[in-house]
mmCIF file of C-alpha atoms in Angstrom:
data_model
loop_
_atom_site.group_PDB
_atom_site.id
_atom_site.type_symbol
_atom_site.label_atom_id
_atom_site.label_comp_id
_atom_site.label_asym_id
_atom_site.label_seq_id
_atom_site.Cartn_x
_atom_site.Cartn_y
_atom_site.Cartn_z
ATOM 1 C CA MET A 1 55.698 -8.598 58.375
ATOM 2 C CA SER A 2 54.917 -12.271 59.057
ATOM 3 C CA GLU A 3 56.320 -14.982 56.802
ATOM 4 C CA PRO A 4 53.928 -16.792 54.423
ATOM 5 C CA GLN A 5 52.643 -20.110 55.698
ATOM 6 C CA GLY A 6 54.154 -23.247 54.207
ATOM 7 C CA LEU A 7 57.771 -22.059 54.041
ATOM 8 C CA LEU A 8 60.619 -24.112 55.480
ATOM 9 C CA PRO A 9 64.052 -22.933 56.724
ATOM 10 C CA GLN A 10 65.819 -24.656 53.813
ATOM 11 C CA ASP A 11 63.709 -22.770 51.290
ATOM 12 C CA TYR A 12 65.679 -19.548 51.702
ATOM 13 C CA PRO A 13 69.164 -20.586 50.508
ATOM 14 C CA TYR A 14 67.692 -22.333 47.461
ATOM 15 C CA MET A 15 65.678 -19.229 46.626
ATOM 16 C CA GLN A 16 68.832 -17.140 46.963
ATOM 17 C CA GLN A 17 70.424 -19.416 44.373
ATOM 18 C CA ALA A 18 67.426 -18.929 42.076
ATOM 19 C CA LEU A 19 67.641 -15.147 42.534
ATOM 20 C CA ARG A 20 71.297 -15.169 41.452
ATOM 21 C CA LEU A 21 70.274 -16.972 38.281
ATOM 22 C CA ALA A 22 67.472 -14.447 37.741
ATOM 23 C CA ALA A 23 69.749 -11.440 38.144
ATOM 24 C CA ALA A 24 72.148 -12.838 35.535
ATOM 25 C CA ALA A 25 69.282 -13.364 33.060
ATOM 26 C CA THR A 26 67.475 -10.055 33.487
ATOM 27 C CA ARG A 27 69.014 -8.180 30.563
ATOM 28 C CA ARG A 28 68.909 -11.193 28.228
ATOM 29 C CA ALA A 29 65.243 -11.962 28.898
ATOM 30 C CA ALA A 30 63.820 -8.441 28.513
ATOM 31 C CA PRO A 31 61.062 -7.483 28.024
ATOM 32 C CA ASN A 32 60.194 -10.695 29.870
ATOM 33 C CA PRO A 33 61.344 -10.974 33.479
ATOM 34 C CA GLY A 34 64.647 -12.789 33.913
ATOM 35 C CA VAL A 35 63.343 -15.555 36.166
ATOM 36 C CA GLY A 36 65.531 -18.126 37.910
ATOM 37 C CA CYS A 37 64.490 -21.675 38.883
ATOM 38 C CA VAL A 38 66.188 -24.330 41.002
ATOM 39 C CA LEU A 39 64.921 -27.923 41.367
ATOM 40 C CA VAL A 40 65.772 -29.693 44.629
ATOM 41 C CA ARG A 41 65.091 -33.218 45.868
ATOM 42 C CA ASP A 42 66.362 -34.808 49.079
ATOM 43 C CA GLY A 43 68.611 -31.820 49.761
ATOM 44 C CA GLN A 44 70.307 -32.005 46.358
ATOM 45 C CA VAL A 45 70.049 -29.554 43.468
ATOM 46 C CA ILE A 46 69.043 -31.674 40.482
ATOM 47 C CA GLY A 47 68.388 -28.911 37.943
ATOM 48 C CA GLU A 48 68.533 -25.164 37.460
ATOM 49 C CA GLY A 49 67.790 -22.671 34.754
ATOM 50 C CA ALA A 50 66.967 -19.089 33.859
ATOM 51 C CA THR A 51 64.761 -17.450 31.267
ATOM 52 C CA LEU A 52 66.197 -17.251 27.762
ATOM 53 C CA ARG A 53 65.612 -14.524 25.198
ATOM 54 C CA VAL A 54 62.055 -13.690 24.105
ATOM 55 C CA GLY A 55 60.453 -16.716 22.484
ATOM 56 C CA GLY A 56 62.844 -19.116 24.217
ATOM 57 C CA ASP A 57 62.385 -21.277 27.273
ATOM 58 C CA HIS A 58 61.281 -19.845 30.580
ATOM 59 C CA ALA A 59 63.308 -20.661 33.692
ATOM 60 C CA GLU A 60 61.190 -23.648 34.740
ATOM 61 C CA ILE A 61 61.593 -25.339 31.361
ATOM 62 C CA GLN A 62 65.343 -24.760 31.377
ATOM 63 C CA ALA A 63 65.564 -26.239 34.882
ATOM 64 C CA ILE A 64 63.568 -29.317 33.833
ATOM 65 C CA LYS A 65 65.793 -29.835 30.782
ATOM 66 C CA ASP A 66 68.876 -29.459 32.970
ATOM 67 C CA CYS A 67 67.424 -31.984 35.411
ATOM 68 C CA TYR A 68 67.029 -34.611 32.689
ATOM 69 C CA ALA A 69 70.489 -33.763 31.301
ATOM 70 C CA ARG A 70 71.940 -34.603 34.731
ATOM 71 C CA GLY A 71 70.210 -37.987 34.666
ATOM 72 C CA HIS A 72 67.412 -37.139 37.106
ATOM 73 C CA SER A 73 63.641 -36.929 36.922
ATOM 74 C CA PRO A 74 61.968 -33.756 38.268
ATOM 75 C CA ALA A 75 59.079 -35.807 39.718
ATOM 76 C CA GLY A 76 58.646 -35.093 43.411
ATOM 77 C CA ALA A 77 61.176 -32.252 43.477
ATOM 78 C CA THR A 78 60.617 -28.803 44.940
ATOM 79 C CA ALA A 79 60.817 -26.027 42.361
ATOM 80 C CA TYR A 80 62.140 -22.694 43.627
ATOM 81 C CA VAL A 81 61.074 -19.959 41.207
ATOM 82 C CA THR A 82 61.728 -16.231 41.584
ATOM 83 C CA LEU A 83 58.377 -15.312 40.024
ATOM 84 C CA GLU A 84 55.080 -17.181 40.017
ATOM 85 C CA PRO A 85 54.971 -19.733 37.155
ATOM 86 C CA CYS A 86 52.962 -18.405 34.228
ATOM 87 C CA SER A 87 49.515 -19.824 33.585
ATOM 88 C CA HIS A 88 48.715 -18.497 30.110
ATOM 89 C CA TYR A 89 49.682 -19.214 26.527
ATOM 90 C CA GLY A 90 51.942 -16.530 25.094
ATOM 91 C CA ARG A 91 54.983 -17.173 22.913
ATOM 92 C CA THR A 92 55.448 -20.328 25.005
ATOM 93 C CA PRO A 93 53.029 -22.718 26.799
ATOM 94 C CA PRO A 94 52.210 -22.185 30.508
ATOM 95 C CA CYS A 95 55.035 -23.146 32.867
ATOM 96 C CA ALA A 96 52.538 -24.108 35.594
ATOM 97 C CA GLU A 97 51.060 -26.661 33.208
ATOM 98 C CA ARG A 98 54.500 -28.143 32.506
ATOM 99 C CA LEU A 99 55.297 -28.393 36.226
ATOM 100 C CA ILE A 100 52.055 -30.316 36.726
ATOM 101 C CA LYS A 101 52.865 -32.624 33.812
ATOM 102 C CA GLU A 102 56.300 -33.379 35.322
ATOM 103 C CA ASN A 103 54.716 -34.296 38.684
ATOM 104 C CA ILE A 104 56.664 -31.658 40.605
ATOM 105 C CA GLY A 105 56.150 -32.236 44.325
ATOM 106 C CA ARG A 106 56.070 -28.630 45.570
ATOM 107 C CA VAL A 107 56.529 -25.101 44.241
ATOM 108 C CA VAL A 108 57.975 -22.154 46.166
ATOM 109 C CA ALA A 109 57.759 -18.790 44.407
ATOM 110 C CA ALA A 110 59.430 -15.642 45.623
ATOM 111 C CA MET A 111 56.439 -13.517 44.624
ATOM 112 C CA VAL A 112 53.165 -13.441 42.737
ATOM 113 C CA ASP A 113 53.426 -12.178 39.162
ATOM 114 C CA PRO A 114 51.436 -8.899 38.892
ATOM 115 C CA TYR A 115 51.015 -9.288 35.120
ATOM 116 C CA HIS A 116 47.270 -9.363 34.507
ATOM 117 C CA GLU A 117 47.331 -12.696 32.661
ATOM 118 C CA VAL A 118 48.987 -14.415 35.624
ATOM 119 C CA ALA A 119 48.320 -12.547 38.917
ATOM 120 C CA GLY A 120 47.892 -15.590 41.155
ATOM 121 C CA ARG A 121 46.470 -17.959 38.548
ATOM 122 C CA GLY A 122 49.695 -19.962 38.323
ATOM 123 C CA ILE A 123 49.706 -20.665 42.070
ATOM 124 C CA ALA A 124 45.982 -21.505 41.933
ATOM 125 C CA MET A 125 46.510 -23.885 38.983
ATOM 126 C CA LEU A 126 49.232 -25.765 40.841
ATOM 127 C CA ASN A 127 47.227 -26.031 44.053
ATOM 128 C CA ALA A 128 44.183 -27.235 42.124
ATOM 129 C CA ALA A 129 46.332 -30.011 40.668
ATOM 130 C CA GLY A 130 47.311 -31.114 44.166
ATOM 131 C CA ILE A 131 50.777 -29.536 44.116
ATOM 132 C CA PRO A 132 51.434 -27.409 47.217
ATOM 133 C CA ALA A 133 52.452 -23.965 45.986
ATOM 134 C CA VAL A 134 53.272 -20.876 48.026
ATOM 135 C CA ALA A 135 54.585 -17.397 47.206
ATOM 136 C CA GLY A 136 56.502 -14.945 49.389
ATOM 137 C CA CYS A 137 59.951 -16.489 49.960
ATOM 138 C CA LEU A 138 62.475 -13.600 49.829
ATOM 139 C CA GLN A 139 59.833 -11.420 48.210
ATOM 140 C CA ALA A 140 61.613 -8.105 48.797
ATOM 141 C CA GLU A 141 64.790 -9.427 47.180
ATOM 142 C CA ALA A 142 62.788 -10.732 44.220
ATOM 143 C CA GLN A 143 61.015 -7.409 43.805
ATOM 144 C CA TYR A 144 64.385 -5.712 43.399
ATOM 145 C CA VAL A 145 65.759 -8.309 40.986
ATOM 146 C CA HIS A 146 62.588 -8.015 38.882
ATOM 147 C CA ARG A 147 62.227 -4.248 39.390
ATOM 148 C CA GLY A 148 62.353 -3.363 35.703
ATOM 149 C CA PHE A 149 59.636 -5.798 34.668
ATOM 150 C CA LEU A 150 57.508 -4.897 37.693
ATOM 151 C CA SER A 151 57.846 -1.180 36.972
ATOM 152 C CA ARG A 152 56.811 -1.634 33.362
ATOM 153 C CA VAL A 153 53.717 -3.742 34.091
ATOM 154 C CA THR A 154 52.524 -1.882 37.204
ATOM 155 C CA ARG A 155 53.598 1.735 36.535
ATOM 156 C CA GLN A 156 53.773 1.672 32.734
ATOM 157 C CA ARG A 157 57.295 3.081 32.759
ATOM 158 C CA PRO A 158 60.788 1.601 33.015
ATOM 159 C CA TRP A 159 62.817 1.482 36.189
ATOM 160 C CA VAL A 160 65.085 4.526 35.853
ATOM 161 C CA THR A 161 68.652 4.574 37.119
ATOM 162 C CA LEU A 162 70.462 7.893 36.868
ATOM 163 C CA LYS A 163 74.257 7.634 36.829
ATOM 164 C CA ALA A 164 76.401 10.654 37.598
ATOM 165 C CA ALA A 165 80.042 11.334 38.433
ATOM 166 C CA ALA A 166 81.283 14.315 40.393
ATOM 167 C CA THR A 167 84.068 15.678 42.537
ATOM 168 C CA LEU A 168 83.604 15.670 46.301
ATOM 169 C CA ASP A 169 82.147 19.174 46.073
ATOM 170 C CA GLY A 170 79.519 17.955 43.606
ATOM 171 C CA LYS A 171 80.953 19.262 40.342
ATOM 172 C CA THR A 172 80.598 17.363 37.080
ATOM 173 C CA ALA A 173 82.657 19.594 34.799
ATOM 174 C CA LEU A 174 84.712 22.754 34.766
ATOM 175 C CA LEU A 175 83.005 25.985 33.799
ATOM 176 C CA ASN A 176 84.526 25.642 30.308
ATOM 177 C CA GLY A 177 82.836 22.235 29.912
ATOM 178 C CA VAL A 178 85.880 20.000 30.401
ATOM 179 C CA SER A 179 84.745 16.820 32.202
ATOM 180 C CA GLN A 180 87.016 13.942 31.128
ATOM 181 C CA TRP A 181 87.978 12.265 33.318
ATOM 182 C CA ILE A 182 86.620 13.039 36.775
ATOM 183 C CA THR A 183 86.583 9.420 37.944
ATOM 184 C CA GLY A 184 89.263 6.778 37.604
ATOM 185 C CA PRO A 185 89.463 3.757 35.298
ATOM 186 C CA ASP A 186 87.906 1.376 37.839
ATOM 187 C CA ALA A 187 84.796 3.529 38.110
ATOM 188 C CA ARG A 188 84.559 3.807 34.344
ATOM 189 C CA ARG A 189 84.692 0.018 34.029
ATOM 190 C CA ASP A 190 81.995 -0.216 36.678
ATOM 191 C CA VAL A 191 79.798 2.076 34.583
ATOM 192 C CA GLN A 192 80.084 -0.386 31.706
ATOM 193 C CA GLN A 193 78.604 -3.068 33.970
ATOM 194 C CA LEU A 194 75.725 -0.724 34.777
ATOM 195 C CA ARG A 195 75.109 -0.013 31.106
ATOM 196 C CA ALA A 196 75.127 -3.721 30.328
ATOM 197 C CA ALA A 197 72.307 -4.311 32.825
ATOM 198 C CA ASN A 198 69.936 -1.845 31.138
ATOM 199 C CA CYS A 199 67.724 -2.126 28.075
ATOM 200 C CA ALA A 200 68.195 1.502 27.037
ATOM 201 C CA MET A 201 70.419 4.518 27.653
ATOM 202 C CA LEU A 202 69.045 8.065 27.852
ATOM 203 C CA THR A 203 70.976 11.271 27.308
ATOM 204 C CA GLY A 204 70.277 14.861 26.339
ATOM 205 C CA SER A 205 71.275 17.197 23.546
ATOM 206 C CA GLY A 206 73.731 19.066 25.793
ATOM 207 C CA THR A 207 75.762 15.920 26.431
ATOM 208 C CA VAL A 208 75.784 15.029 22.729
ATOM 209 C CA LEU A 209 76.972 18.526 21.806
ATOM 210 C CA ALA A 210 79.627 18.670 24.540
ATOM 211 C CA ASP A 211 81.033 15.130 24.462
ATOM 212 C CA ASP A 212 79.862 13.451 21.220
ATOM 213 C CA PRO A 213 79.478 10.128 23.091
ATOM 214 C CA GLN A 214 78.723 6.744 21.538
ATOM 215 C CA LEU A 215 76.895 5.634 24.696
ATOM 216 C CA THR A 216 77.523 1.944 24.049
ATOM 217 C CA VAL A 217 78.529 -0.980 26.251
ATOM 218 C CA ARG A 218 82.232 -1.742 26.016
ATOM 219 C CA GLU A 219 84.430 -4.339 27.755
ATOM 220 C CA VAL A 220 81.316 -6.327 28.798
ATOM 221 C CA ALA A 221 79.616 -9.036 26.746
ATOM 222 C CA VAL A 222 75.958 -8.199 26.081
ATOM 223 C CA PRO A 223 73.277 -9.997 24.021
ATOM 224 C CA SER A 224 72.761 -6.744 22.126
ATOM 225 C CA GLN A 225 73.637 -3.100 22.542
ATOM 226 C CA PRO A 226 71.063 -1.101 24.526
ATOM 227 C CA LEU A 227 68.817 1.281 22.662
ATOM 228 C CA ARG A 228 70.248 4.814 22.811
ATOM 229 C CA VAL A 229 67.658 7.536 23.417
ATOM 230 C CA VAL A 230 68.469 11.192 22.805
ATOM 231 C CA VAL A 231 66.238 13.939 24.193
ATOM 232 C CA ASP A 232 66.657 16.879 21.813
ATOM 233 C CA SER A 233 63.692 19.213 22.005
ATOM 234 C CA ARG A 234 64.845 21.607 19.267
ATOM 235 C CA LEU A 235 66.914 19.255 17.050
ATOM 236 C CA ALA A 236 70.119 21.020 18.035
ATOM 237 C CA THR A 237 72.332 17.945 17.724
ATOM 238 C CA PRO A 238 74.120 17.332 14.399
ATOM 239 C CA PRO A 239 72.972 14.287 12.409
ATOM 240 C CA ALA A 240 76.660 13.375 12.024
ATOM 241 C CA ALA A 241 77.065 12.858 15.798
ATOM 242 C CA ARG A 242 78.488 9.474 16.768
ATOM 243 C CA ILE A 243 75.374 8.538 18.722
ATOM 244 C CA TYR A 244 73.405 8.528 15.467
ATOM 245 C CA ASP A 245 75.584 5.817 13.927
ATOM 246 C CA THR A 246 72.996 3.034 13.958
ATOM 247 C CA ALA A 247 75.475 0.511 12.597
ATOM 248 C CA VAL A 248 76.925 0.513 16.127
ATOM 249 C CA ALA A 249 73.655 0.469 18.097
ATOM 250 C CA PRO A 250 70.028 1.512 17.562
ATOM 251 C CA THR A 251 69.117 5.118 18.363
ATOM 252 C CA LEU A 252 65.816 6.831 19.108
ATOM 253 C CA LEU A 253 65.701 10.615 18.807
ATOM 254 C CA VAL A 254 62.893 12.216 20.819
ATOM 255 C CA THR A 255 62.009 15.794 19.991
ATOM 256 C CA ALA A 256 59.329 18.458 20.199
ATOM 257 C CA VAL A 257 59.891 19.433 16.538
ATOM 258 C CA ALA A 258 57.230 17.975 14.271
ATOM 259 C CA ASP A 259 58.642 19.290 10.941
ATOM 260 C CA ALA A 260 59.290 16.135 8.897
ATOM 261 C CA THR A 261 61.797 17.905 6.625
ATOM 262 C CA LEU A 262 64.044 18.477 9.646
ATOM 263 C CA HIS A 263 63.789 14.789 10.541
ATOM 264 C CA ALA A 264 65.125 13.632 7.175
ATOM 265 C CA PRO A 265 68.908 13.802 7.905
ATOM 266 C CA TYR A 266 68.481 11.664 11.015
ATOM 267 C CA LEU A 267 66.167 9.185 9.307
ATOM 268 C CA ALA A 268 68.755 8.810 6.564
ATOM 269 C CA ARG A 269 71.130 7.387 9.187
ATOM 270 C CA GLY A 270 68.542 4.870 10.382
ATOM 271 C CA VAL A 271 67.577 6.829 13.492
ATOM 272 C CA GLN A 272 64.063 6.380 14.844
ATOM 273 C CA ILE A 273 62.239 9.635 15.606
ATOM 274 C CA ARG A 274 59.438 10.221 18.075
ATOM 275 C CA VAL A 275 57.695 13.579 18.556
ATOM 276 C CA LEU A 276 56.511 14.057 22.140
ATOM 277 C CA SER A 277 55.934 17.724 22.822
ATOM 278 C CA ALA A 278 54.928 19.194 26.173
ATOM 279 C CA PRO A 279 53.107 22.565 26.424
ATOM 280 C CA ASP A 280 56.459 24.338 26.975
ATOM 281 C CA GLN A 281 57.732 22.968 23.638
ATOM 282 C CA ARG A 282 60.146 20.637 25.380
ATOM 283 C CA VAL A 283 60.032 16.856 25.261
ATOM 284 C CA ASP A 284 57.275 15.443 27.463
ATOM 285 C CA LEU A 285 59.365 13.280 29.790
ATOM 286 C CA PRO A 286 56.544 11.271 31.435
ATOM 287 C CA ALA A 287 55.133 10.510 27.991
ATOM 288 C CA LEU A 288 58.607 9.440 26.849
ATOM 289 C CA LEU A 289 58.916 6.911 29.676
ATOM 290 C CA GLN A 290 55.439 5.570 28.954
ATOM 291 C CA SER A 291 56.318 5.136 25.287
ATOM 292 C CA LEU A 292 59.542 3.299 26.176
ATOM 293 C CA ALA A 293 57.570 0.963 28.426
ATOM 294 C CA ALA A 294 55.186 0.300 25.549
ATOM 295 C CA ASP A 295 58.270 -0.645 23.501
ATOM 296 C CA GLY A 296 59.167 -3.256 26.129
ATOM 297 C CA ILE A 297 61.950 -1.332 27.875
ATOM 298 C CA ASN A 298 62.196 -2.585 31.458
ATOM 299 C CA GLN A 299 65.265 -0.743 32.710
ATOM 300 C CA LEU A 300 66.541 2.646 31.570
ATOM 301 C CA MET A 301 69.862 4.241 32.497
ATOM 302 C CA VAL A 302 70.351 8.001 32.332
ATOM 303 C CA GLU A 303 73.737 9.555 31.541
ATOM 304 C CA ALA A 304 73.029 13.209 30.976
ATOM 305 C CA GLY A 305 73.857 16.736 32.044
ATOM 306 C CA ALA A 306 72.523 18.830 34.883
ATOM 307 C CA GLY A 307 69.495 20.077 32.923
ATOM 308 C CA LEU A 308 67.982 16.722 32.007
ATOM 309 C CA ASN A 309 69.090 15.202 35.322
ATOM 310 C CA GLY A 310 67.313 17.939 37.228
ATOM 311 C CA ALA A 311 64.154 17.717 35.120
ATOM 312 C CA LEU A 312 63.867 13.954 35.607
ATOM 313 C CA VAL A 313 64.467 14.091 39.368
ATOM 314 C CA GLN A 314 62.094 17.000 39.908
ATOM 315 C CA ALA A 315 59.397 15.188 37.924
ATOM 316 C CA GLY A 316 59.742 12.142 40.212
ATOM 317 C CA LEU A 317 60.895 9.931 37.339
ATOM 318 C CA VAL A 318 64.142 8.607 38.853
ATOM 319 C CA ASP A 319 64.191 5.434 40.966
ATOM 320 C CA ASP A 320 67.922 4.980 41.643
ATOM 321 C CA ILE A 321 70.815 7.422 41.570
ATOM 322 C CA VAL A 322 74.270 5.874 41.223
ATOM 323 C CA LEU A 323 76.749 8.601 42.082
ATOM 324 C CA TYR A 324 80.515 8.228 41.726
ATOM 325 C CA LEU A 325 82.465 10.711 43.853
ATOM 326 C CA ALA A 326 86.105 11.325 42.974
ATOM 327 C CA PRO A 327 88.495 12.520 45.714
ATOM 328 C CA TYR A 328 89.009 15.958 44.201
ATOM 329 C CA LEU A 329 87.687 19.489 44.598
ATOM 330 C CA ALA A 330 86.762 21.584 41.559
ATOM 331 C CA GLY A 331 85.712 24.860 43.167
ATOM 332 C CA ASP A 332 82.583 26.928 43.311
ATOM 333 C CA ALA A 333 82.562 28.022 39.656
ATOM 334 C CA ALA A 334 82.452 24.503 38.191
ATOM 335 C CA ARG A 335 79.243 22.886 36.933
ATOM 336 C CA GLY A 336 76.913 20.974 39.241
ATOM 337 C CA LEU A 337 74.905 17.742 39.096
ATOM 338 C CA PHE A 338 71.280 18.851 38.960
ATOM 339 C CA ALA A 339 69.848 22.066 37.547
ATOM 340 C CA TRP A 340 66.594 23.413 38.925
ATOM 341 C CA PRO A 341 65.299 26.760 40.234
ATOM 342 C CA ALA A 342 66.874 28.096 43.407
ATOM 343 C CA LEU A 343 65.214 26.876 46.594
ATOM 344 C CA GLN A 344 63.748 29.448 48.951
ATOM 345 C CA SER A 345 63.713 27.133 51.959
ATOM 346 C CA LEU A 346 65.635 24.065 53.097
ATOM 347 C CA ASP A 347 62.245 22.460 53.588
ATOM 348 C CA ASP A 348 62.117 22.221 49.775
ATOM 349 C CA LYS A 349 65.313 20.175 49.478
ATOM 350 C CA LEU A 350 65.133 16.727 47.899
ATOM 351 C CA ALA A 351 65.691 13.990 50.481
ATOM 352 C CA LEU A 352 67.580 10.862 49.460
ATOM 353 C CA ARG A 353 68.131 7.504 51.134
ATOM 354 C CA ILE A 354 71.550 5.860 50.808
ATOM 355 C CA SER A 355 71.111 2.142 50.153
ATOM 356 C CA ASP A 356 74.689 1.181 49.250
ATOM 357 C CA THR A 357 78.204 2.564 49.561
ATOM 358 C CA ARG A 358 81.372 1.019 48.199
ATOM 359 C CA MET A 359 84.819 1.985 46.979
ATOM 360 C CA VAL A 360 85.511 1.489 43.271
ATOM 361 C CA GLY A 361 89.204 2.047 42.871
ATOM 362 C CA ARG A 362 89.915 5.475 44.371
ATOM 363 C CA ASP A 363 86.319 6.633 43.918
ATOM 364 C CA LEU A 364 83.318 6.311 46.234
ATOM 365 C CA ARG A 365 80.141 4.884 44.699
ATOM 366 C CA LEU A 366 76.831 5.766 46.361
ATOM 367 C CA THR A 367 73.479 4.260 45.435
ATOM 368 C CA LEU A 368 70.558 6.425 46.513
ATOM 369 C CA GLN A 369 66.796 6.600 46.157
ATOM 370 C CA PRO A 370 64.422 9.532 46.583
ATOM 371 C CA ASP A 371 63.022 9.382 50.127
ATOM 372 C CA PRO A 372 59.455 10.712 50.333
ATOM 373 C CA ASN A 373 59.334 10.267 54.128
ATOM 374 C CA PRO A 374 62.671 11.334 55.632
ATOM 375 C CA SER A 375 62.836 11.114 59.401
#
């Protein structure tokens, strides 16, 4: 694919710097995109910033404030922004308008904002004001950094990352249910970093019954605990379970049971309840993801058992799989990763693409995506 016109060789390292700022701000800024901005003049960075929490400054405003705090003026500088500057009035005024007011000399955006109230209007506003503005610098990298926001506004569902841990022969627990701990302490700390990057955590009733997890972020500073979402079609989980302690973190219970009297013990603990029933009297998973997107959830992490894992993957609702493999063997009788009906042909297998491999302590971490067109 050809590069957009108007880009210069020096644009790329500055955009990489802006993307690092964006990645660090993604969780804080949700449901807004965690945008990064770097201001450069005469080969010197004179200001940088990233989007604050909802209602706070966007990245461009933070960068301008930082520029003045350093004793510089942003006039004539190039602004490197990981997402097209907004052009509409929301909780804050348009960033494109502020860039024009500050007499910015040039704007380089990593990508056009697909949100319907922007969608190219920010670039057009800047160009109309005589400020050269171009989008497309490190676009693929920006699309990944902003994947949660992009998924929510274009697909009306969060970006879904499914985390699982298994032995080398793909077993997640012994036949008797014992599963702690398959992976080592380094991998478990790494999981906390993953949790911290997501707006919500999803698990199923089987995991709650077997492990009684809290499903919170520990050992990592977060602006707030992620929303915990429990899929419990038949209300089999006890209201006294630790995951329903809303003094620790908010919890949403999603069920197919509409009987309000059965909801009462959970509501008494401050748990939110949502009834989303599919024709088979299980929770409607696509409808659940749509409802979470409507709540402003950009990124969702799944930590569940084989049943819910299998249902989500088979329904095409998983974007990333992060799989930790421990250097052990558990044997044929132990429990597996994904439950679905037996395949009749290898042609029916699910193809995955490995995008990253790394060692985390003694364990191997694989990042994979469903591959609709395997070679």
